[in-house]
């Protein structure tokens, strides 16, 4: 068989849509946009149906496509949102950290403030439980690099919790 | 579990050198065990991270994707199913309706002769043709109208072909509403 049928495509790719949604959510911090991004990801994958039978790790491949779609949205938004963001960061520093700590979204906000690569890697590893090997496949980075980035990210996040403890 | 042991694994975790088994052990430990005070920041860290795994995925996404996969044929087509598309079709239908009602109004107006007696449009044309009073401008108007109607019918047909999708979206919406009712 040279290419994938619609049924087979569904059997392989549909089961992990929730993971894709969560990764998109932690990259974009926007629920409805994330749902759109997941649909766009499936569209993009299906448009390459002639090549799909050569993909050995469908889930990792889907995350690669998803990440590209997310990056497109981040780039599109960046120019218009930059000014607003600068304003927001300034205001956030004034918000009482203890209040934030009680908020269930605290970790979400901390992750949203990370650079995209750190956001993707911490979400894949510590939220969705992907293996180092799968993350290597998605990011194209070496295991050592991934571990260094993870270490930096984990320390940065923990530091925020230690800071809130001390207040 | 001994604190020293956990602290050792924690150190490896933050340094990015922990094995995948050790990482899992930490998540389990901070989820189920009562931890010591000196590890409270870590407890916060791990429990918040664990919460992120439970981020709810909207039901509508499941519905939309299921429908999308159902409609997916083996051709290289890719239309995203979207409930919002309904408004697009509603707007199109409304504009066609408006066009028809305006057209109908003017046609009704022109059906009455000078004596107030209702005439058929063909009677008017026949009368004009017999008397040789049909003007070029009127002919041009008729042709223009024919073109406009052709365009409307084309739009209507393309709208009708998309109605299937609208129906799917509506069914999905009704199902969601029903589910909501049950929950309440």
mmCIF file of N, CA and C in Angstrom, chain A residues 20-153:
data_model
loop_
_atom_site.group_PDB
_atom_site.id
_atom_site.type_symbol
_atom_site.label_atom_id
_atom_site.label_comp_id
_atom_site.label_asym_id
_atom_site.label_seq_id
_atom_site.Cartn_x
_atom_site.Cartn_y
_atom_site.Cartn_z
ATOM 1 N N UNK A 20 -2.265 16.845 22.055
ATOM 2 C CA UNK A 20 -1.944 17.941 21.130
ATOM 3 C C UNK A 20 -2.588 19.237 21.617
ATOM 4 N N UNK A 21 -3.830 19.127 22.084
ATOM 5 C CA UNK A 21 -4.539 20.318 22.557
ATOM 6 C C UNK A 21 -3.794 20.947 23.739
ATOM 7 N N UNK A 22 -3.388 20.078 24.690
ATOM 8 C CA UNK A 22 -2.712 20.627 25.883
ATOM 9 C C UNK A 22 -1.374 21.266 25.532
ATOM 10 N N UNK A 23 -0.624 20.631 24.629
ATOM 11 C CA UNK A 23 0.658 21.228 24.237
ATOM 12 C C UNK A 23 0.406 22.587 23.584
ATOM 13 N N UNK A 24 -0.585 22.629 22.685
ATOM 14 C CA UNK A 24 -0.916 23.906 22.025
ATOM 15 C C UNK A 24 -1.317 24.936 23.064
ATOM 16 N N UNK A 25 -2.108 24.482 24.050
ATOM 17 C CA UNK A 25 -2.579 25.407 25.080
ATOM 18 C C UNK A 25 -1.406 26.008 25.857
ATOM 19 N N UNK A 26 -0.432 25.161 26.227
ATOM 20 C CA UNK A 26 0.683 25.696 27.010
ATOM 21 C C UNK A 26 1.658 26.500 26.160
ATOM 22 N N UNK A 27 1.589 26.319 24.848
ATOM 23 C CA UNK A 27 2.427 27.153 23.980
ATOM 24 C C UNK A 27 1.751 28.491 23.692
ATOM 25 N N UNK A 28 0.422 28.487 23.592
ATOM 26 C CA UNK A 28 -0.291 29.690 23.148
ATOM 27 C C UNK A 28 -1.068 30.392 24.258
ATOM 28 N N UNK A 29 -1.384 29.622 25.318
ATOM 29 C CA UNK A 29 -2.165 30.163 26.431
ATOM 30 C C UNK A 29 -3.522 30.709 25.971
ATOM 31 N N UNK A 30 -4.155 29.994 25.058
ATOM 32 C CA UNK A 30 -5.424 30.450 24.498
ATOM 33 C C UNK A 30 -6.231 29.221 24.071
ATOM 34 N N UNK A 31 -7.346 28.979 24.782
ATOM 35 C CA UNK A 31 -8.124 27.759 24.559
ATOM 36 C C UNK A 31 -8.724 27.602 23.173
ATOM 37 N N UNK A 32 -9.420 28.654 22.699
ATOM 38 C CA UNK A 32 -10.109 28.485 21.411
ATOM 39 C C UNK A 32 -9.108 28.460 20.265
ATOM 40 N N UNK A 33 -8.036 29.233 20.417
ATOM 41 C CA UNK A 33 -6.990 29.207 19.386
ATOM 42 C C UNK A 33 -6.333 27.822 19.346
ATOM 43 N N UNK A 34 -6.153 27.216 20.529
ATOM 44 C CA UNK A 34 -5.531 25.892 20.597
ATOM 45 C C UNK A 34 -6.384 24.847 19.888
ATOM 46 N N UNK A 35 -7.705 24.947 20.066
ATOM 47 C CA UNK A 35 -8.605 24.007 19.385
ATOM 48 C C UNK A 35 -8.472 24.170 17.868
ATOM 49 N N UNK A 36 -8.400 25.414 17.419
ATOM 50 C CA UNK A 36 -8.197 25.697 15.991
ATOM 51 C C UNK A 36 -6.887 25.108 15.494
ATOM 52 N N UNK A 37 -5.858 25.307 16.316
ATOM 53 C CA UNK A 37 -4.520 24.844 15.946
ATOM 54 C C UNK A 37 -4.495 23.319 15.791
ATOM 55 N N UNK A 38 -5.205 22.615 16.685
ATOM 56 C CA UNK A 38 -5.251 21.149 16.596
ATOM 57 C C UNK A 38 -5.911 20.734 15.276
ATOM 58 N N UNK A 39 -7.006 21.416 14.931
ATOM 59 C CA UNK A 39 -7.679 21.091 13.663
ATOM 60 C C UNK A 39 -6.775 21.386 12.472
ATOM 61 N N UNK A 40 -6.110 22.523 12.535
ATOM 62 C CA UNK A 40 -5.210 22.879 11.439
ATOM 63 C C UNK A 40 -4.082 21.863 11.313
ATOM 64 N N UNK A 41 -3.627 21.366 12.466
ATOM 65 C CA UNK A 41 -2.564 20.363 12.464
ATOM 66 C C UNK A 41 -3.024 19.102 11.728
ATOM 67 N N UNK A 42 -4.233 18.624 12.052
ATOM 68 C CA UNK A 42 -4.756 17.435 11.366
ATOM 69 C C UNK A 42 -4.900 17.680 9.868
ATOM 70 N N UNK A 43 -5.347 18.898 9.518
ATOM 71 C CA UNK A 43 -5.473 19.242 8.095
ATOM 72 C C UNK A 43 -4.120 19.166 7.393
ATOM 73 N N UNK A 44 -3.127 19.762 8.035
ATOM 74 C CA UNK A 44 -1.791 19.786 7.427
ATOM 75 C C UNK A 44 -1.229 18.385 7.265
ATOM 76 N N UNK A 45 -1.448 17.552 8.295
ATOM 77 C CA UNK A 45 -0.917 16.185 8.227
ATOM 78 C C UNK A 45 -1.610 15.435 7.087
ATOM 79 N N UNK A 46 -2.935 15.594 7.019
ATOM 80 C CA UNK A 46 -3.698 14.870 5.982
ATOM 81 C C UNK A 46 -3.331 15.334 4.573
ATOM 82 N N UNK A 47 -2.966 16.603 4.443
ATOM 83 C CA UNK A 47 -2.601 17.105 3.120
ATOM 84 C C UNK A 47 -1.308 16.459 2.612
ATOM 85 N N UNK A 48 -0.594 15.778 3.519
ATOM 86 C CA UNK A 48 0.637 15.076 3.111
ATOM 87 C C UNK A 48 0.390 13.568 3.118
ATOM 88 N N UNK A 49 -0.830 13.175 2.829
ATOM 89 C CA UNK A 49 -1.197 11.768 3.016
ATOM 90 C C UNK A 49 -0.345 10.782 2.219
ATOM 91 N N UNK A 50 0.191 11.230 1.097
ATOM 92 C CA UNK A 50 1.014 10.321 0.280
ATOM 93 C C UNK A 50 2.297 9.923 1.000
ATOM 94 N N UNK A 51 2.742 10.777 1.928
ATOM 95 C CA UNK A 51 4.014 10.496 2.610
ATOM 96 C C UNK A 51 3.820 9.890 3.996
ATOM 97 N N UNK A 52 2.591 9.837 4.451
ATOM 98 C CA UNK A 52 2.354 9.437 5.850
ATOM 99 C C UNK A 52 2.797 8.019 6.182
ATOM 100 N N UNK A 53 2.769 7.134 5.197
ATOM 101 C CA UNK A 53 3.154 5.745 5.501
ATOM 102 C C UNK A 53 4.645 5.626 5.836
ATOM 103 N N UNK A 54 5.421 6.668 5.523
ATOM 104 C CA UNK A 54 6.854 6.610 5.835
ATOM 105 C C UNK A 54 7.149 7.117 7.252
ATOM 106 N N UNK A 55 6.143 7.692 7.910
ATOM 107 C CA UNK A 55 6.353 8.257 9.254
ATOM 108 C C UNK A 55 6.387 7.131 10.283
ATOM 109 N N UNK A 56 7.507 7.048 11.009
ATOM 110 C CA UNK A 56 7.637 5.964 11.983
ATOM 111 C C UNK A 56 7.051 6.318 13.341
ATOM 112 N N UNK A 57 7.104 7.609 13.689
ATOM 113 C CA UNK A 57 6.579 8.043 14.983
ATOM 114 C C UNK A 57 5.470 9.074 14.735
ATOM 115 N N UNK A 58 4.255 8.601 14.473
ATOM 116 C CA UNK A 58 3.175 9.532 14.114
ATOM 117 C C UNK A 58 2.921 10.625 15.156
ATOM 118 N N UNK A 59 2.986 10.235 16.447
ATOM 119 C CA UNK A 59 2.684 11.210 17.490
ATOM 120 C C UNK A 59 3.725 12.323 17.525
ATOM 121 N N UNK A 60 5.008 11.918 17.435
ATOM 122 C CA UNK A 60 6.074 12.917 17.437
ATOM 123 C C UNK A 60 5.959 13.802 16.194
ATOM 124 N N UNK A 61 5.610 13.180 15.085
ATOM 125 C CA UNK A 61 5.440 13.945 13.844
ATOM 126 C C UNK A 61 4.310 14.976 14.006
ATOM 127 N N UNK A 62 3.198 14.527 14.625
ATOM 128 C CA UNK A 62 2.066 15.432 14.840
ATOM 129 C C UNK A 62 2.475 16.608 15.722
ATOM 130 N N UNK A 63 3.308 16.339 16.737
ATOM 131 C CA UNK A 63 3.751 17.428 17.622
ATOM 132 C C UNK A 63 4.631 18.419 16.846
ATOM 133 N N UNK A 64 5.445 17.890 15.923
ATOM 134 C CA UNK A 64 6.285 18.781 15.101
ATOM 135 C C UNK A 64 5.393 19.720 14.281
ATOM 136 N N UNK A 65 4.372 19.130 13.640
ATOM 137 C CA UNK A 65 3.459 19.942 12.818
ATOM 138 C C UNK A 65 2.723 20.949 13.704
ATOM 139 N N UNK A 66 2.247 20.454 14.847
ATOM 140 C CA UNK A 66 1.529 21.315 15.799
ATOM 141 C C UNK A 66 2.394 22.490 16.232
ATOM 142 N N UNK A 67 3.644 22.193 16.519
ATOM 143 C CA UNK A 67 4.553 23.251 16.966
ATOM 144 C C UNK A 67 4.721 24.306 15.868
ATOM 145 N N UNK A 68 4.843 23.839 14.621
ATOM 146 C CA UNK A 68 4.989 24.792 13.518
ATOM 147 C C UNK A 68 3.758 25.680 13.371
ATOM 148 N N UNK A 69 2.590 25.082 13.531
ATOM 149 C CA UNK A 69 1.356 25.876 13.442
ATOM 150 C C UNK A 69 1.320 26.900 14.578
ATOM 151 N N UNK A 70 1.709 26.445 15.779
ATOM 152 C CA UNK A 70 1.740 27.349 16.941
ATOM 153 C C UNK A 70 2.719 28.498 16.703
ATOM 154 N N UNK A 71 3.891 28.158 16.170
ATOM 155 C CA UNK A 71 4.909 29.193 15.936
ATOM 156 C C UNK A 71 4.393 30.233 14.948
ATOM 157 N N UNK A 72 3.654 29.774 13.951
ATOM 158 C CA UNK A 72 3.071 30.695 12.969
ATOM 159 C C UNK A 72 2.142 31.687 13.693
ATOM 160 N N UNK A 73 1.316 31.148 14.597
ATOM 161 C CA UNK A 73 0.391 32.022 15.333
ATOM 162 C C UNK A 73 1.139 32.961 16.270
ATOM 163 N N UNK A 74 2.196 32.434 16.884
ATOM 164 C CA UNK A 74 2.976 33.279 17.802
ATOM 165 C C UNK A 74 3.605 34.434 17.023
ATOM 166 N N UNK A 75 4.155 34.116 15.842
ATOM 167 C CA UNK A 75 4.775 35.161 15.007
ATOM 168 C C UNK A 75 3.735 36.190 14.566
ATOM 169 N N UNK A 76 2.567 35.692 14.114
ATOM 170 C CA UNK A 76 1.504 36.595 13.651
ATOM 171 C C UNK A 76 1.068 37.551 14.757
ATOM 172 N N UNK A 77 0.998 37.002 15.952
ATOM 173 C CA UNK A 77 0.485 37.775 17.083
ATOM 174 C C UNK A 77 1.525 38.727 17.648
ATOM 175 N N UNK A 78 2.779 38.308 17.540
ATOM 176 C CA UNK A 78 3.850 38.991 18.245
ATOM 177 C C UNK A 78 3.875 40.503 18.009
ATOM 178 N N UNK A 79 3.805 40.872 16.735
ATOM 179 C CA UNK A 79 3.923 42.292 16.407
ATOM 180 C C UNK A 79 2.825 43.124 17.053
ATOM 181 N N UNK A 80 1.592 42.606 17.004
ATOM 182 C CA UNK A 80 0.490 43.397 17.544
ATOM 183 C C UNK A 80 0.424 43.335 19.064
ATOM 184 N N UNK A 81 0.974 42.266 19.629
ATOM 185 C CA UNK A 81 0.800 42.072 21.065
ATOM 186 C C UNK A 81 1.973 42.611 21.883
ATOM 187 N N UNK A 82 3.089 42.867 21.197
ATOM 188 C CA UNK A 82 4.303 43.276 21.905
ATOM 189 C C UNK A 82 4.090 44.427 22.891
ATOM 190 N N UNK A 83 3.442 45.467 22.421
ATOM 191 C CA UNK A 83 3.222 46.628 23.277
ATOM 192 C C UNK A 83 2.374 46.269 24.489
ATOM 193 N N UNK A 84 1.319 45.519 24.209
ATOM 194 C CA UNK A 84 0.402 45.100 25.269
ATOM 195 C C UNK A 84 1.131 44.257 26.312
ATOM 196 N N UNK A 85 1.982 43.335 25.815
ATOM 197 C CA UNK A 85 2.743 42.457 26.700
ATOM 198 C C UNK A 85 3.677 43.228 27.614
ATOM 199 N N UNK A 86 4.348 44.215 27.038
ATOM 200 C CA UNK A 86 5.293 45.006 27.823
ATOM 201 C C UNK A 86 4.559 45.651 29.003
ATOM 202 N N UNK A 87 3.370 46.109 28.704
ATOM 203 C CA UNK A 87 2.530 46.747 29.712
ATOM 204 C C UNK A 87 2.127 45.739 30.793
ATOM 205 N N UNK A 88 1.766 44.531 30.312
ATOM 206 C CA UNK A 88 1.279 43.479 31.191
ATOM 207 C C UNK A 88 2.363 43.017 32.167
ATOM 208 N N UNK A 89 3.586 42.826 31.642
ATOM 209 C CA UNK A 89 4.695 42.362 32.486
ATOM 210 C C UNK A 89 4.938 43.359 33.610
ATOM 211 N N UNK A 90 4.900 44.634 33.243
ATOM 212 C CA UNK A 90 5.105 45.696 34.217
ATOM 213 C C UNK A 90 4.055 45.600 35.342
ATOM 214 N N UNK A 91 2.812 45.394 34.937
ATOM 215 C CA UNK A 91 1.740 45.307 35.916
ATOM 216 C C UNK A 91 1.823 44.054 36.767
ATOM 217 N N UNK A 92 2.243 42.946 36.154
ATOM 218 C CA UNK A 92 2.347 41.672 36.870
ATOM 219 C C UNK A 92 3.302 41.754 38.040
ATOM 220 N N UNK A 93 4.384 42.526 37.847
ATOM 221 C CA UNK A 93 5.374 42.609 38.904
ATOM 222 C C UNK A 93 4.791 43.298 40.141
ATOM 223 N N UNK A 94 3.711 44.017 39.944
ATOM 224 C CA UNK A 94 3.093 44.711 41.069
ATOM 225 C C UNK A 94 2.090 43.829 41.812
ATOM 226 N N UNK A 95 1.688 42.750 41.139
ATOM 227 C CA UNK A 95 0.683 41.879 41.755
ATOM 228 C C UNK A 95 1.310 41.083 42.891
ATOM 229 N N UNK A 96 0.583 40.967 43.963
ATOM 230 C CA UNK A 96 1.098 40.225 45.102
ATOM 231 C C UNK A 96 1.309 38.752 44.765
ATOM 232 N N UNK A 97 2.530 38.298 44.961
ATOM 233 C CA UNK A 97 2.868 36.924 44.580
ATOM 234 C C UNK A 97 2.102 35.887 45.403
ATOM 235 N N UNK A 98 1.768 36.247 46.629
ATOM 236 C CA UNK A 98 1.045 35.271 47.458
ATOM 237 C C UNK A 98 -0.346 35.001 46.889
ATOM 238 N N UNK A 99 -0.968 36.061 46.391
ATOM 239 C CA UNK A 99 -2.276 35.895 45.756
ATOM 240 C C UNK A 99 -2.164 34.968 44.562
ATOM 241 N N UNK A 100 -1.111 35.193 43.791
ATOM 242 C CA UNK A 100 -0.892 34.369 42.607
ATOM 243 C C UNK A 100 -0.649 32.915 42.971
ATOM 244 N N UNK A 101 0.050 32.723 44.066
ATOM 245 C CA UNK A 101 0.401 31.366 44.478
ATOM 246 C C UNK A 101 -0.849 30.543 44.776
ATOM 247 N N UNK A 102 -1.847 31.187 45.338
ATOM 248 C CA UNK A 102 -3.080 30.476 45.660
ATOM 249 C C UNK A 102 -3.901 30.158 44.419
ATOM 250 N N UNK A 103 -3.554 30.828 43.364
ATOM 251 C CA UNK A 103 -4.291 30.643 42.123
ATOM 252 C C UNK A 103 -3.804 29.368 41.425
ATOM 253 N N UNK A 104 -4.764 28.542 41.015
ATOM 254 C CA UNK A 104 -4.400 27.290 40.348
ATOM 255 C C UNK A 104 -3.678 27.536 39.029
ATOM 256 N N UNK A 105 -3.813 28.746 38.510
ATOM 257 C CA UNK A 105 -3.185 29.049 37.226
ATOM 258 C C UNK A 105 -1.752 29.556 37.361
ATOM 259 N N UNK A 106 -1.253 29.545 38.577
ATOM 260 C CA UNK A 106 0.074 30.123 38.797
ATOM 261 C C UNK A 106 1.127 29.468 37.922
ATOM 262 N N UNK A 107 1.172 28.126 37.947
ATOM 263 C CA UNK A 107 2.158 27.410 37.140
ATOM 264 C C UNK A 107 1.947 27.700 35.657
ATOM 265 N N UNK A 108 0.680 27.800 35.271
ATOM 266 C CA UNK A 108 0.347 28.096 33.882
ATOM 267 C C UNK A 108 0.936 29.441 33.457
ATOM 268 N N UNK A 109 0.818 30.413 34.355
ATOM 269 C CA UNK A 109 1.343 31.741 34.046
ATOM 270 C C UNK A 109 2.864 31.749 33.986
ATOM 271 N N UNK A 110 3.465 30.966 34.884
ATOM 272 C CA UNK A 110 4.932 30.893 34.874
ATOM 273 C C UNK A 110 5.414 30.267 33.566
ATOM 274 N N UNK A 111 4.724 29.206 33.137
ATOM 275 C CA UNK A 111 5.121 28.532 31.897
ATOM 276 C C UNK A 111 4.896 29.448 30.696
ATOM 277 N N UNK A 112 3.802 30.199 30.755
ATOM 278 C CA UNK A 112 3.497 31.099 29.638
ATOM 279 C C UNK A 112 4.574 32.171 29.466
ATOM 280 N N UNK A 113 5.268 32.470 30.560
ATOM 281 C CA UNK A 113 6.287 33.521 30.504
ATOM 282 C C UNK A 113 7.639 33.006 29.998
ATOM 283 N N UNK A 114 7.758 31.681 29.817
ATOM 284 C CA UNK A 114 9.037 31.108 29.377
ATOM 285 C C UNK A 114 9.222 31.289 27.868
ATOM 286 N N UNK A 115 10.481 31.238 27.397
ATOM 287 C CA UNK A 115 10.691 31.232 25.939
ATOM 288 C C UNK A 115 10.058 29.975 25.315
ATOM 289 N N UNK A 116 9.691 30.056 24.066
ATOM 290 C CA UNK A 116 8.927 28.981 23.408
ATOM 291 C C UNK A 116 9.575 27.609 23.545
ATOM 292 N N UNK A 117 10.881 27.536 23.341
ATOM 293 C CA UNK A 117 11.559 26.234 23.385
ATOM 294 C C UNK A 117 11.459 25.598 24.777
ATOM 295 N N UNK A 118 11.643 26.399 25.800
ATOM 296 C CA UNK A 118 11.535 25.893 27.173
ATOM 297 C C UNK A 118 10.100 25.468 27.473
ATOM 298 N N UNK A 119 9.162 26.244 26.969
ATOM 299 C CA UNK A 119 7.743 25.941 27.172
ATOM 300 C C UNK A 119 7.399 24.591 26.564
ATOM 301 N N UNK A 120 7.866 24.376 25.338
ATOM 302 C CA UNK A 120 7.569 23.114 24.638
ATOM 303 C C UNK A 120 8.195 21.932 25.369
ATOM 304 N N UNK A 121 9.459 22.076 25.751
ATOM 305 C CA UNK A 121 10.171 20.938 26.341
ATOM 306 C C UNK A 121 9.621 20.579 27.724
ATOM 307 N N UNK A 122 9.368 21.585 28.558
ATOM 308 C CA UNK A 122 8.829 21.270 29.900
ATOM 309 C C UNK A 122 7.417 20.683 29.773
ATOM 310 N N UNK A 123 6.634 21.177 28.821
ATOM 311 C CA UNK A 123 5.274 20.639 28.634
ATOM 312 C C UNK A 123 5.332 19.197 28.163
ATOM 313 N N UNK A 124 6.205 18.942 27.190
ATOM 314 C CA UNK A 124 6.306 17.565 26.673
ATOM 315 C C UNK A 124 6.819 16.617 27.750
ATOM 316 N N UNK A 125 7.846 17.050 28.489
ATOM 317 C CA UNK A 125 8.474 16.128 29.441
ATOM 318 C C UNK A 125 7.667 16.001 30.724
ATOM 319 N N UNK A 126 7.438 17.143 31.392
ATOM 320 C CA UNK A 126 6.881 17.062 32.750
ATOM 321 C C UNK A 126 5.358 17.150 32.820
ATOM 322 N N UNK A 127 4.705 17.553 31.727
ATOM 323 C CA UNK A 127 3.236 17.562 31.745
ATOM 324 C C UNK A 127 2.704 16.352 30.990
ATOM 325 N N UNK A 128 3.155 16.168 29.772
ATOM 326 C CA UNK A 128 2.608 15.081 28.952
ATOM 327 C C UNK A 128 3.418 13.786 29.021
ATOM 328 N N UNK A 129 4.566 13.831 29.683
ATOM 329 C CA UNK A 129 5.341 12.611 29.923
ATOM 330 C C UNK A 129 5.978 11.964 28.695
ATOM 331 N N UNK A 130 6.356 12.762 27.715
ATOM 332 C CA UNK A 130 7.066 12.202 26.549
ATOM 333 C C UNK A 130 8.483 11.808 26.970
ATOM 334 N N UNK A 131 9.036 10.835 26.246
ATOM 335 C CA UNK A 131 10.399 10.400 26.566
ATOM 336 C C UNK A 131 11.417 11.368 25.949
ATOM 337 N N UNK A 132 12.659 11.281 26.431
ATOM 338 C CA UNK A 132 13.726 12.126 25.876
ATOM 339 C C UNK A 132 13.880 11.861 24.377
ATOM 340 N N UNK A 133 13.721 10.588 24.022
ATOM 341 C CA UNK A 133 13.894 10.195 22.628
ATOM 342 C C UNK A 133 12.839 10.899 21.751
ATOM 343 N N UNK A 134 11.606 10.917 22.240
ATOM 344 C CA UNK A 134 10.537 11.572 21.468
ATOM 345 C C UNK A 134 10.786 13.077 21.359
ATOM 346 N N UNK A 135 11.270 13.671 22.443
ATOM 347 C CA UNK A 135 11.543 15.116 22.418
ATOM 348 C C UNK A 135 12.697 15.425 21.462
ATOM 349 N N UNK A 136 13.673 14.505 21.423
ATOM 350 C CA UNK A 136 14.764 14.643 20.451
ATOM 351 C C UNK A 136 14.192 14.695 19.037
ATOM 352 N N UNK A 137 13.257 13.782 18.769
ATOM 353 C CA UNK A 137 12.641 13.697 17.445
ATOM 354 C C UNK A 137 11.876 14.963 17.080
ATOM 355 N N UNK A 138 11.229 15.558 18.050
ATOM 356 C CA UNK A 138 10.407 16.747 17.787
ATOM 357 C C UNK A 138 11.267 18.002 17.633
ATOM 358 N N UNK A 139 12.233 18.161 18.539
ATOM 359 C CA UNK A 139 12.993 19.418 18.547
ATOM 360 C C UNK A 139 14.247 19.374 17.678
ATOM 361 N N UNK A 140 14.732 18.167 17.410
ATOM 362 C CA UNK A 140 15.969 18.039 16.650
ATOM 363 C C UNK A 140 17.194 18.352 17.505
ATOM 364 N N UNK A 141 16.973 18.495 18.815
ATOM 365 C CA UNK A 141 18.098 18.784 19.723
ATOM 366 C C UNK A 141 18.674 17.471 20.252
ATOM 367 N N UNK A 142 19.923 17.515 20.722
ATOM 368 C CA UNK A 142 20.524 16.313 21.294
ATOM 369 C C UNK A 142 19.996 16.116 22.719
ATOM 370 N N UNK A 143 20.133 14.884 23.210
ATOM 371 C CA UNK A 143 19.698 14.565 24.571
ATOM 372 C C UNK A 143 20.351 15.512 25.588
ATOM 373 N N UNK A 144 21.643 15.784 25.396
ATOM 374 C CA UNK A 144 22.372 16.647 26.336
ATOM 375 C C UNK A 144 21.765 18.045 26.361
ATOM 376 N N UNK A 145 21.486 18.555 25.152
ATOM 377 C CA UNK A 145 20.881 19.885 25.062
ATOM 378 C C UNK A 145 19.526 19.942 25.742
ATOM 379 N N UNK A 146 18.744 18.891 25.506
ATOM 380 C CA UNK A 146 17.405 18.851 26.107
ATOM 381 C C UNK A 146 17.513 18.850 27.630
ATOM 382 N N UNK A 147 18.451 18.059 28.146
ATOM 383 C CA UNK A 147 18.632 17.996 29.604
ATOM 384 C C UNK A 147 19.072 19.344 30.174
ATOM 385 N N UNK A 148 19.929 20.041 29.440
ATOM 386 C CA UNK A 148 20.395 21.360 29.903
ATOM 387 C C UNK A 148 19.214 22.346 29.935
ATOM 388 N N UNK A 149 18.430 22.325 28.868
ATOM 389 C CA UNK A 149 17.276 23.242 28.799
ATOM 390 C C UNK A 149 16.266 22.910 29.899
ATOM 391 N N UNK A 150 16.029 21.610 30.098
ATOM 392 C CA UNK A 150 15.093 21.193 31.146
ATOM 393 C C UNK A 150 15.577 21.643 32.510
ATOM 394 N N UNK A 151 16.864 21.452 32.764
ATOM 395 C CA UNK A 151 17.438 21.831 34.050
ATOM 396 C C UNK A 151 17.229 23.320 34.309
ATOM 397 N N UNK A 152 17.546 24.113 33.289
ATOM 398 C CA UNK A 152 17.406 25.563 33.409
ATOM 399 C C UNK A 152 15.937 25.935 33.697
ATOM 400 N N UNK A 153 15.041 25.296 32.957
ATOM 401 C CA UNK A 153 13.613 25.606 33.096
ATOM 402 C C UNK A 153 13.085 25.191 34.468
#
